[in-house]
mmCIF file of C-alpha atoms and ligand atoms in Angstrom:
data_model
loop_
_atom_site.group_PDB
_atom_site.id
_atom_site.type_symbol
_atom_site.label_atom_id
_atom_site.label_comp_id
_atom_site.label_asym_id
_atom_site.label_seq_id
_atom_site.Cartn_x
_atom_site.Cartn_y
_atom_site.Cartn_z
ATOM 1 C CA MET E 1 -8.183 -6.628 20.283
ATOM 2 C CA ILE E 2 -6.819 -5.619 16.888
ATOM 3 C CA VAL E 3 -4.690 -2.479 16.551
ATOM 4 C CA VAL E 4 -4.159 -0.828 13.162
ATOM 5 C CA THR E 5 -1.299 1.668 12.889
ATOM 6 C CA GLY E 6 -1.335 4.486 10.320
ATOM 7 C CA ALA E 7 -5.115 4.197 10.597
ATOM 8 C CA ASN E 8 -5.691 7.778 9.480
ATOM 9 C CA GLY E 9 -4.060 7.117 6.112
ATOM 10 C CA GLN E 10 -5.931 6.119 2.974
ATOM 11 C CA LEU E 11 -5.269 2.397 3.378
ATOM 12 C CA GLY E 12 -5.728 2.469 7.150
ATOM 13 C CA ARG E 13 -9.224 3.969 6.988
ATOM 14 C CA LEU E 14 -10.300 1.261 4.554
ATOM 15 C CA VAL E 15 -8.801 -1.453 6.778
ATOM 16 C CA ILE E 16 -10.868 -0.137 9.702
ATOM 17 C CA GLU E 17 -14.019 -0.221 7.533
ATOM 18 C CA GLU E 18 -13.246 -3.771 6.417
ATOM 19 C CA LEU E 19 -12.516 -4.902 9.989
ATOM 20 C CA LEU E 20 -15.871 -3.486 11.098
ATOM 21 C CA GLN E 21 -17.531 -5.901 8.674
ATOM 22 C CA ARG E 22 -15.792 -8.788 10.401
ATOM 23 C CA THR E 23 -15.623 -7.918 14.103
ATOM 24 C CA ALA E 24 -17.231 -5.541 16.607
ATOM 25 C CA ALA E 25 -16.010 -1.954 16.941
ATOM 26 C CA GLU E 26 -15.023 -2.590 20.571
ATOM 27 C CA ASN E 27 -12.349 -5.025 19.332
ATOM 28 C CA ILE E 28 -10.698 -2.437 17.101
ATOM 29 C CA VAL E 29 -8.142 0.250 17.924
ATOM 30 C CA ALA E 30 -7.281 2.876 15.311
ATOM 31 C CA ALA E 31 -3.723 3.912 16.154
ATOM 32 C CA VAL E 32 -2.975 7.280 14.595
ATOM 33 C CA ARG E 33 -0.184 9.816 14.694
ATOM 34 C CA ASN E 34 -2.589 12.668 15.331
ATOM 35 C CA PRO E 35 -5.756 11.737 17.287
ATOM 36 C CA GLU E 36 -7.245 15.193 16.656
ATOM 37 C CA ALA E 37 -7.464 14.329 12.965
ATOM 38 C CA ALA E 38 -9.255 11.040 13.651
ATOM 39 C CA GLY E 39 -12.785 12.367 14.088
ATOM 40 C CA GLU E 40 -14.248 10.297 11.248
ATOM 41 C CA LEU E 41 -12.720 7.109 12.644
ATOM 42 C CA ALA E 42 -14.031 7.888 16.136
ATOM 43 C CA GLU E 43 -17.535 8.234 14.679
ATOM 44 C CA LEU E 44 -17.284 4.600 13.561
ATOM 45 C CA GLY E 45 -17.118 3.596 17.236
ATOM 46 C CA VAL E 46 -13.557 2.294 17.253
ATOM 47 C CA GLN E 47 -11.081 3.321 19.941
ATOM 48 C CA ILE E 48 -8.583 5.983 18.946
ATOM 49 C CA ARG E 49 -5.079 5.850 20.401
ATOM 50 C CA GLN E 50 -2.022 7.881 19.573
ATOM 51 C CA ALA E 51 0.816 5.961 17.913
ATOM 52 C CA ASP E 52 3.694 7.920 16.419
ATOM 53 C CA TYR E 53 6.407 5.708 14.938
ATOM 54 C CA ASP E 54 8.952 8.334 16.026
ATOM 55 C CA GLN E 55 7.782 8.291 19.667
ATOM 56 C CA PRO E 56 8.217 4.783 21.120
ATOM 57 C CA ASP E 57 6.295 5.654 24.327
ATOM 58 C CA THR E 58 3.142 6.250 22.327
ATOM 59 C CA LEU E 59 3.546 2.807 20.752
ATOM 60 C CA THR E 60 3.750 1.086 24.143
ATOM 61 C CA ASN E 61 0.494 2.762 25.208
ATOM 62 C CA ALA E 62 -1.218 2.142 21.874
ATOM 63 C CA PHE E 63 -0.447 -1.577 21.943
ATOM 64 C CA ALA E 64 -1.594 -2.249 25.526
ATOM 65 C CA GLY E 65 -3.926 -5.259 25.474
ATOM 66 C CA ALA E 66 -3.400 -5.889 21.739
ATOM 67 C CA GLU E 67 -3.724 -9.439 20.432
ATOM 68 C CA LYS E 68 -3.013 -8.559 16.828
ATOM 69 C CA ILE E 69 -1.413 -5.519 15.198
ATOM 70 C CA LEU E 70 -1.321 -4.343 11.604
ATOM 71 C CA LEU E 71 1.796 -2.286 10.911
ATOM 72 C CA ILE E 72 0.980 -0.161 7.887
ATOM 73 C CA SER E 73 4.341 0.758 6.408
ATOM 74 C CA SER E 74 5.176 4.380 7.054
ATOM 75 C CA SER E 75 5.049 6.988 4.315
ATOM 76 C CA ALA E 76 8.272 8.589 5.598
ATOM 77 C CA VAL E 77 10.532 7.015 2.964
ATOM 78 C CA GLY E 78 14.129 6.958 4.205
ATOM 79 C CA GLN E 79 13.167 6.831 7.871
ATOM 80 C CA ARG E 80 11.076 3.707 7.758
ATOM 81 C CA VAL E 81 13.455 1.063 9.061
ATOM 82 C CA ALA E 82 13.957 2.790 12.420
ATOM 83 C CA GLN E 83 10.237 3.600 12.609
ATOM 84 C CA HIS E 84 9.223 0.025 11.860
ATOM 85 C CA GLN E 85 11.822 -1.308 14.333
ATOM 86 C CA ALA E 86 10.165 0.800 17.029
ATOM 87 C CA VAL E 87 6.783 -0.749 16.206
ATOM 88 C CA ILE E 88 8.208 -4.284 16.170
ATOM 89 C CA SER E 89 9.910 -3.757 19.555
ATOM 90 C CA ALA E 90 6.708 -2.387 21.097
ATOM 91 C CA ALA E 91 4.721 -5.305 19.649
ATOM 92 C CA GLU E 92 7.256 -7.726 21.138
ATOM 93 C CA GLU E 93 6.934 -6.027 24.539
ATOM 94 C CA ALA E 94 3.151 -6.201 24.326
ATOM 95 C CA GLY E 95 3.376 -9.950 23.651
ATOM 96 C CA VAL E 96 1.044 -9.875 20.651
ATOM 97 C CA GLN E 97 -0.096 -13.068 18.954
ATOM 98 C CA LEU E 98 0.269 -11.692 15.448
ATOM 99 C CA LEU E 99 1.930 -8.730 13.737
ATOM 100 C CA ALA E 100 0.874 -8.147 10.127
ATOM 101 C CA TYR E 101 3.023 -5.928 7.880
ATOM 102 C CA THR E 102 2.266 -4.267 4.539
ATOM 103 C CA SER E 103 5.360 -4.997 2.451
ATOM 104 C CA ILE E 104 6.003 -4.805 -1.309
ATOM 105 C CA LEU E 105 5.394 -7.381 -4.047
ATOM 106 C CA HIS E 106 8.294 -9.858 -4.510
ATOM 107 C CA CYS E 107 10.045 -8.167 -1.563
ATOM 108 C CA ASP E 108 12.691 -10.861 -1.062
ATOM 109 C CA ARG E 109 13.949 -10.630 -4.665
ATOM 110 C CA SER E 110 12.854 -7.182 -5.819
ATOM 111 C CA PRO E 111 15.607 -4.872 -7.138
ATOM 112 C CA LEU E 112 13.361 -1.803 -6.762
ATOM 113 C CA GLN E 113 14.946 0.866 -4.580
ATOM 114 C CA LEU E 114 11.559 1.204 -2.873
ATOM 115 C CA ALA E 115 11.886 -2.432 -1.762
ATOM 116 C CA GLU E 116 15.042 -1.852 0.290
ATOM 117 C CA GLU E 117 13.311 -0.571 3.440
ATOM 118 C CA HIS E 118 10.728 -3.348 3.164
ATOM 119 C CA GLN E 119 13.527 -5.939 2.868
ATOM 120 C CA GLN E 120 15.163 -4.558 6.003
ATOM 121 C CA THR E 121 11.813 -4.516 7.808
ATOM 122 C CA GLU E 122 11.065 -8.113 6.814
ATOM 123 C CA ALA E 123 14.509 -9.074 8.163
ATOM 124 C CA LEU E 124 13.708 -7.333 11.464
ATOM 125 C CA LEU E 125 10.392 -9.159 11.627
ATOM 126 C CA ASN E 126 12.116 -12.498 10.987
ATOM 127 C CA ALA E 127 14.622 -11.767 13.745
ATOM 128 C CA SER E 128 11.910 -10.801 16.236
ATOM 129 C CA SER E 129 10.031 -13.150 18.526
ATOM 130 C CA VAL E 130 6.638 -11.936 17.270
ATOM 131 C CA PRO E 131 4.574 -14.245 15.025
ATOM 132 C CA THR E 132 4.156 -12.389 11.742
ATOM 133 C CA VAL E 133 2.141 -12.406 8.541
ATOM 134 C CA ILE E 134 3.576 -10.504 5.588
ATOM 135 C CA LEU E 135 1.245 -8.825 3.109
ATOM 136 C CA ARG E 136 3.428 -8.072 0.074
ATOM 137 C CA ASN E 137 1.224 -5.521 -1.644
ATOM 138 C CA GLY E 138 1.540 -4.758 -5.339
ATOM 139 C CA TRP E 139 0.817 -1.332 -6.848
ATOM 140 C CA TYR E 140 -2.451 0.420 -6.061
ATOM 141 C CA THR E 141 -4.507 1.172 -9.189
ATOM 142 C CA GLU E 142 -5.023 4.576 -7.542
ATOM 143 C CA ASN E 143 -1.308 5.346 -8.076
ATOM 144 C CA TYR E 144 -2.376 6.064 -11.657
ATOM 145 C CA THR E 145 -5.989 7.153 -11.300
ATOM 146 C CA MET E 146 -4.920 9.938 -8.893
ATOM 147 C CA SER E 147 -3.174 11.631 -11.844
ATOM 148 C CA ILE E 148 -6.140 11.375 -14.215
ATOM 149 C CA PRO E 149 -7.016 15.112 -14.051
ATOM 150 C CA VAL E 150 -3.458 16.019 -15.127
ATOM 151 C CA MET E 151 -3.435 13.335 -17.839
ATOM 152 C CA LEU E 152 -6.713 14.642 -19.254
ATOM 153 C CA GLU E 153 -5.487 18.213 -19.183
ATOM 154 C CA MET E 154 -2.210 17.344 -20.937
ATOM 155 C CA LYS E 155 -3.755 14.611 -23.102
ATOM 156 C CA GLN E 156 -0.559 12.713 -22.247
ATOM 157 C CA MET E 157 0.532 10.092 -19.787
ATOM 158 C CA PHE E 158 4.261 9.929 -19.112
ATOM 159 C CA GLY E 159 6.203 7.006 -17.702
ATOM 160 C CA CYS E 160 9.270 4.824 -18.170
ATOM 161 C CA ALA E 161 7.815 1.336 -17.786
ATOM 162 C CA GLY E 162 7.942 0.436 -21.488
ATOM 163 C CA GLU E 163 5.792 -2.623 -22.092
ATOM 164 C CA GLY E 164 5.966 -3.606 -18.401
ATOM 165 C CA ARG E 165 2.734 -4.897 -16.940
ATOM 166 C CA PHE E 166 1.209 -3.698 -13.667
ATOM 167 C CA ALA E 167 -0.974 -6.216 -11.828
ATOM 168 C CA THR E 168 -2.640 -3.531 -9.737
ATOM 169 C CA ALA E 169 -5.554 -3.803 -7.342
ATOM 170 C CA SER E 170 -7.550 -1.135 -5.577
ATOM 171 C CA ARG E 171 -6.606 0.094 -2.103
ATOM 172 C CA ARG E 172 -9.891 -1.432 -0.956
ATOM 173 C CA ASP E 173 -8.752 -4.866 -2.192
ATOM 174 C CA TYR E 174 -5.513 -4.670 -0.184
ATOM 175 C CA ALA E 175 -7.446 -3.362 2.841
ATOM 176 C CA THR E 176 -9.807 -6.311 2.613
ATOM 177 C CA ALA E 177 -6.823 -8.660 2.464
ATOM 178 C CA ALA E 178 -5.380 -7.125 5.635
ATOM 179 C CA ALA E 179 -8.723 -7.367 7.441
ATOM 180 C CA VAL E 180 -9.119 -11.008 6.402
ATOM 181 C CA ALA E 181 -5.581 -11.869 7.563
ATOM 182 C CA LEU E 182 -6.260 -10.157 10.907
ATOM 183 C CA THR E 183 -9.532 -11.990 11.504
ATOM 184 C CA THR E 184 -8.620 -15.476 10.231
ATOM 185 C CA ASP E 185 -6.895 -18.150 12.325
ATOM 186 C CA ASN E 186 -3.487 -19.653 11.551
ATOM 187 C CA GLN E 187 -1.898 -16.701 9.749
ATOM 188 C CA ALA E 188 1.436 -16.726 11.603
ATOM 189 C CA GLY E 189 4.348 -17.469 9.272
ATOM 190 C CA LYS E 190 2.408 -16.762 6.086
ATOM 191 C CA VAL E 191 3.771 -14.547 3.309
ATOM 192 C CA TYR E 192 1.249 -13.363 0.730
ATOM 193 C CA GLU E 193 2.192 -11.956 -2.682
ATOM 194 C CA LEU E 194 -0.802 -9.712 -3.372
ATOM 195 C CA ALA E 195 -1.645 -8.288 -6.789
ATOM 196 C CA GLY E 196 -4.583 -7.727 -9.099
ATOM 197 C CA ASP E 197 -6.182 -10.510 -11.141
ATOM 198 C CA ASN E 198 -5.530 -8.556 -14.330
ATOM 199 C CA SER E 199 -2.712 -6.331 -15.507
ATOM 200 C CA PHE E 200 -2.091 -3.457 -17.905
ATOM 201 C CA SER E 201 0.790 -1.727 -19.624
ATOM 202 C CA LEU E 202 0.827 2.060 -19.301
ATOM 203 C CA ALA E 203 -0.111 2.376 -23.002
ATOM 204 C CA GLU E 204 -3.136 0.182 -22.275
ATOM 205 C CA PHE E 205 -4.006 2.352 -19.282
ATOM 206 C CA ALA E 206 -3.900 5.469 -21.489
ATOM 207 C CA ALA E 207 -6.123 3.726 -24.054
ATOM 208 C CA LEU E 208 -8.593 2.732 -21.344
ATOM 209 C CA LEU E 209 -8.648 6.260 -19.959
ATOM 210 C CA SER E 210 -9.243 7.612 -23.488
ATOM 211 C CA GLN E 211 -12.158 5.232 -23.955
ATOM 212 C CA GLU E 212 -13.741 5.936 -20.565
ATOM 213 C CA SER E 213 -13.257 9.721 -20.622
ATOM 214 C CA GLY E 214 -13.803 10.461 -24.306
ATOM 215 C CA THR E 215 -10.524 12.425 -24.335
ATOM 216 C CA ARG E 216 -7.654 10.931 -26.295
ATOM 217 C CA VAL E 217 -4.678 10.414 -23.960
ATOM 218 C CA ASN E 218 -1.392 9.144 -25.414
ATOM 219 C CA TYR E 219 1.228 7.270 -23.452
ATOM 220 C CA GLN E 220 4.723 8.615 -23.922
ATOM 221 C CA ASN E 221 7.557 6.397 -22.776
ATOM 222 C CA LEU E 222 10.608 8.272 -21.495
ATOM 223 C CA SER E 223 14.025 7.239 -20.242
ATOM 224 C CA GLU E 224 14.240 6.790 -16.467
ATOM 225 C CA ALA E 225 16.340 9.985 -16.234
ATOM 226 C CA ASP E 226 13.864 12.064 -18.285
ATOM 227 C CA PHE E 227 10.870 10.707 -16.367
ATOM 228 C CA THR E 228 12.618 11.553 -13.085
ATOM 229 C CA GLN E 229 13.165 15.130 -14.318
ATOM 230 C CA GLY E 230 9.513 15.346 -15.378
ATOM 231 C CA LEU E 231 8.342 14.277 -11.928
ATOM 232 C CA ILE E 232 10.650 16.846 -10.305
ATOM 233 C CA GLN E 233 9.264 19.561 -12.601
ATOM 234 C CA ALA E 234 5.768 18.433 -11.595
ATOM 235 C CA GLY E 235 6.696 19.213 -7.976
ATOM 236 C CA LEU E 236 7.877 15.913 -6.488
ATOM 237 C CA PRO E 237 10.920 15.974 -4.188
ATOM 238 C CA GLU E 238 14.033 14.807 -6.051
ATOM 239 C CA GLY E 239 14.616 11.631 -4.048
ATOM 240 C CA PHE E 240 11.016 10.496 -4.270
ATOM 241 C CA ALA E 241 10.857 11.236 -8.016
ATOM 242 C CA ALA E 242 13.920 9.030 -8.519
ATOM 243 C CA LEU E 243 12.352 6.226 -6.460
ATOM 244 C CA LEU E 244 9.139 6.301 -8.503
ATOM 245 C CA ALA E 245 10.988 6.340 -11.823
ATOM 246 C CA ASN E 246 13.167 3.482 -10.594
ATOM 247 C CA ALA E 247 10.010 1.510 -9.710
ATOM 248 C CA GLU E 248 8.611 2.045 -13.224
ATOM 249 C CA SER E 249 11.877 0.842 -14.760
ATOM 250 C CA GLY E 250 11.571 -2.187 -12.492
ATOM 251 C CA ALA E 251 8.033 -2.710 -13.776
ATOM 252 C CA ALA E 252 9.511 -2.944 -17.284
ATOM 253 C CA GLU E 253 11.364 -5.995 -15.955
ATOM 254 C CA GLY E 254 8.200 -7.491 -14.458
ATOM 255 C CA TRP E 255 8.664 -6.585 -10.793
ATOM 256 C CA LEU E 256 5.158 -5.124 -10.392
ATOM 257 C CA PHE E 257 3.478 -8.061 -12.102
ATOM 258 C CA TYR E 258 2.251 -11.222 -10.430
ATOM 259 C CA GLY E 259 0.021 -13.768 -12.125
ATOM 260 C CA SER E 260 -0.946 -16.146 -9.298
ATOM 261 C CA LYS E 261 -4.177 -14.851 -7.895
ATOM 262 C CA GLN E 262 -3.294 -14.950 -4.192
ATOM 263 C CA LEU E 263 -5.132 -11.693 -3.476
ATOM 264 C CA GLN E 264 -8.331 -13.040 -5.018
ATOM 265 C CA ALA E 265 -7.926 -16.259 -3.016
ATOM 266 C CA LEU E 266 -7.382 -14.376 0.256
ATOM 267 C CA ILE E 267 -10.313 -11.960 -0.120
ATOM 268 C CA GLY E 268 -12.649 -14.564 -1.617
ATOM 269 C CA ARG E 269 -13.678 -12.464 -4.621
ATOM 270 C CA PRO E 270 -12.103 -11.134 -7.814
ATOM 271 C CA THR E 271 -9.979 -8.024 -7.399
ATOM 272 C CA THR E 272 -11.479 -4.709 -8.524
ATOM 273 C CA PRO E 273 -11.107 -4.291 -12.301
ATOM 274 C CA VAL E 274 -9.011 -1.292 -13.322
ATOM 275 C CA GLU E 275 -11.999 -0.109 -15.383
ATOM 276 C CA ASP E 276 -14.021 0.297 -12.182
ATOM 277 C CA THR E 277 -11.311 2.324 -10.460
ATOM 278 C CA VAL E 278 -10.896 4.532 -13.538
ATOM 279 C CA GLN E 279 -14.666 5.088 -13.742
ATOM 280 C CA ALA E 280 -14.812 5.920 -10.021
ATOM 281 C CA ALA E 281 -12.041 8.480 -10.495
ATOM 282 C CA LEU E 282 -13.846 10.042 -13.462
ATOM 283 C CA SER E 283 -17.222 10.285 -11.738
HETATM 284 N N1 NAP O 1 1.394 -0.358 -2.832
HETATM 285 C C1 NAP O 1 1.365 0.874 -3.287
HETATM 286 O O1 NAP O 1 1.069 1.157 -4.457
HETATM 287 C C2 NAP O 1 1.680 1.998 -2.335
HETATM 288 C C3 NAP O 1 1.513 3.321 -2.757
HETATM 289 C C4 NAP O 1 1.793 4.344 -1.843
HETATM 290 C C5 NAP O 1 2.238 4.028 -0.561
HETATM 291 N N2 NAP O 1 2.374 2.728 -0.201
HETATM 292 C C6 NAP O 1 2.812 2.331 1.170
HETATM 293 O O2 NAP O 1 1.658 1.881 1.851
HETATM 294 C C7 NAP O 1 1.412 2.705 3.011
HETATM 295 C C8 NAP O 1 -0.082 2.945 3.158
HETATM 296 O O3 NAP O 1 -0.566 3.564 1.973
HETATM 297 P P1 NAP O 1 -1.592 4.770 2.059
HETATM 298 O O4 NAP O 1 -2.147 4.940 0.713
HETATM 299 O O5 NAP O 1 -2.506 4.593 3.218
HETATM 300 O O6 NAP O 1 -0.603 5.991 2.395
HETATM 301 P P2 NAP O 1 -0.969 7.344 3.174
HETATM 302 O O7 NAP O 1 -2.388 7.715 2.909
HETATM 303 O O8 NAP O 1 0.089 8.318 2.821
HETATM 304 O O9 NAP O 1 -0.850 6.947 4.702
HETATM 305 C C9 NAP O 1 0.396 6.811 5.318
HETATM 306 C C10 NAP O 1 0.170 6.750 6.805
HETATM 307 O O10 NAP O 1 1.443 6.664 7.440
HETATM 308 C C11 NAP O 1 1.331 7.445 8.609
HETATM 309 N N3 NAP O 1 2.592 7.868 9.165
HETATM 310 C C12 NAP O 1 3.617 8.521 8.567
HETATM 311 N N4 NAP O 1 4.561 8.796 9.462
HETATM 312 C C13 NAP O 1 4.115 8.316 10.656
HETATM 313 C C14 NAP O 1 4.633 8.324 11.973
HETATM 314 N N5 NAP O 1 5.799 8.883 12.276
HETATM 315 N N6 NAP O 1 3.897 7.715 12.945
HETATM 316 C C15 NAP O 1 2.720 7.150 12.679
HETATM 317 N N7 NAP O 1 2.169 7.136 11.456
HETATM 318 C C16 NAP O 1 2.865 7.719 10.461
HETATM 319 C C17 NAP O 1 0.540 8.661 8.167
HETATM 320 O O11 NAP O 1 0.037 9.330 9.295
HETATM 321 P P3 NAP O 1 -0.743 10.746 9.179
HETATM 322 O O12 NAP O 1 -2.134 10.364 8.771
HETATM 323 O O13 NAP O 1 -0.633 11.325 10.514
HETATM 324 O O14 NAP O 1 -0.029 11.536 8.115
HETATM 325 C C18 NAP O 1 -0.541 7.990 7.350
HETATM 326 O O15 NAP O 1 -1.617 7.600 8.150
HETATM 327 C C19 NAP O 1 2.230 3.987 2.769
HETATM 328 O O16 NAP O 1 2.588 4.577 3.995
HETATM 329 C C20 NAP O 1 3.422 3.444 1.992
HETATM 330 O O17 NAP O 1 4.374 2.881 2.871
HETATM 331 C C21 NAP O 1 2.094 1.712 -1.045
#
């Protein structure tokens, strides 16, 4: 039995879909914080169990009988190490054969502030007795396509990544990678650096969006401090705005780029071109 935590999130739902292409629904448990919100997943025939990272008892119940678990990193930035520790402890207790974890690209060396909780989680995984596979995910292309309506309205794209290149892939690509790792033998001990086959600078993204939408969008590069302020003015909480701006500055130094096509190799097909994800967002 394979248990996927955070299964109600955007990545989690896609992982469940990808698992269903590789194993029967009866082998899959969608572990969610709020089972009442999991109606669509239940319709797919998978079992729904409650698993709240902040309530260890729910984790023990959710992992009963599990052979493999995917820990989808929590979205509660700042609280993630304790939450992930609770999942690792419950997985240890359940005696699982494999615990997969969605980490961040170049986690062991990355200076991005966002990487810190992933580094601590990877250390906890290393110290645990559970066999693990680490999926170091790069940026989702959707991190940018989600803002397309605003970019088109303002005819501007703001950032602070300079000429930095983003080797993004679609959420679906990373979900496929997780499903493959969970349904393939001999994954224990592996660490995958996962990123898109191709990359873009933010100016190139703006040019692509202009071409695909017919609306001219210019990329404006700001300082990290000014970009942080812009994100705060756009409604992001201060701490999260600073983390995102810090990640873009890191991208300027190459930390969101990776040229060895490990994601393509793992999923057995090219990663989704950014053009496709932009077109899907526009349609
Ligand atoms: N690589 C990237 O570019 C990138 C971008 C954004 C995020 N991420 C990371 O990747 C993860 C998955 O991405 P996503 O797009 O699926 O994010 P998402 O849609 O925000 O999903 C996050 C999931 O975490 C769950 N969660 C939060 N707190 C929890 C708790 N206490 N107990 C159990 N579950 C909890 C949420 O549960 P509910 O459904 O109940 O809210 C949700 O299902 C994120 O959580 C984040 O760590 C990566």
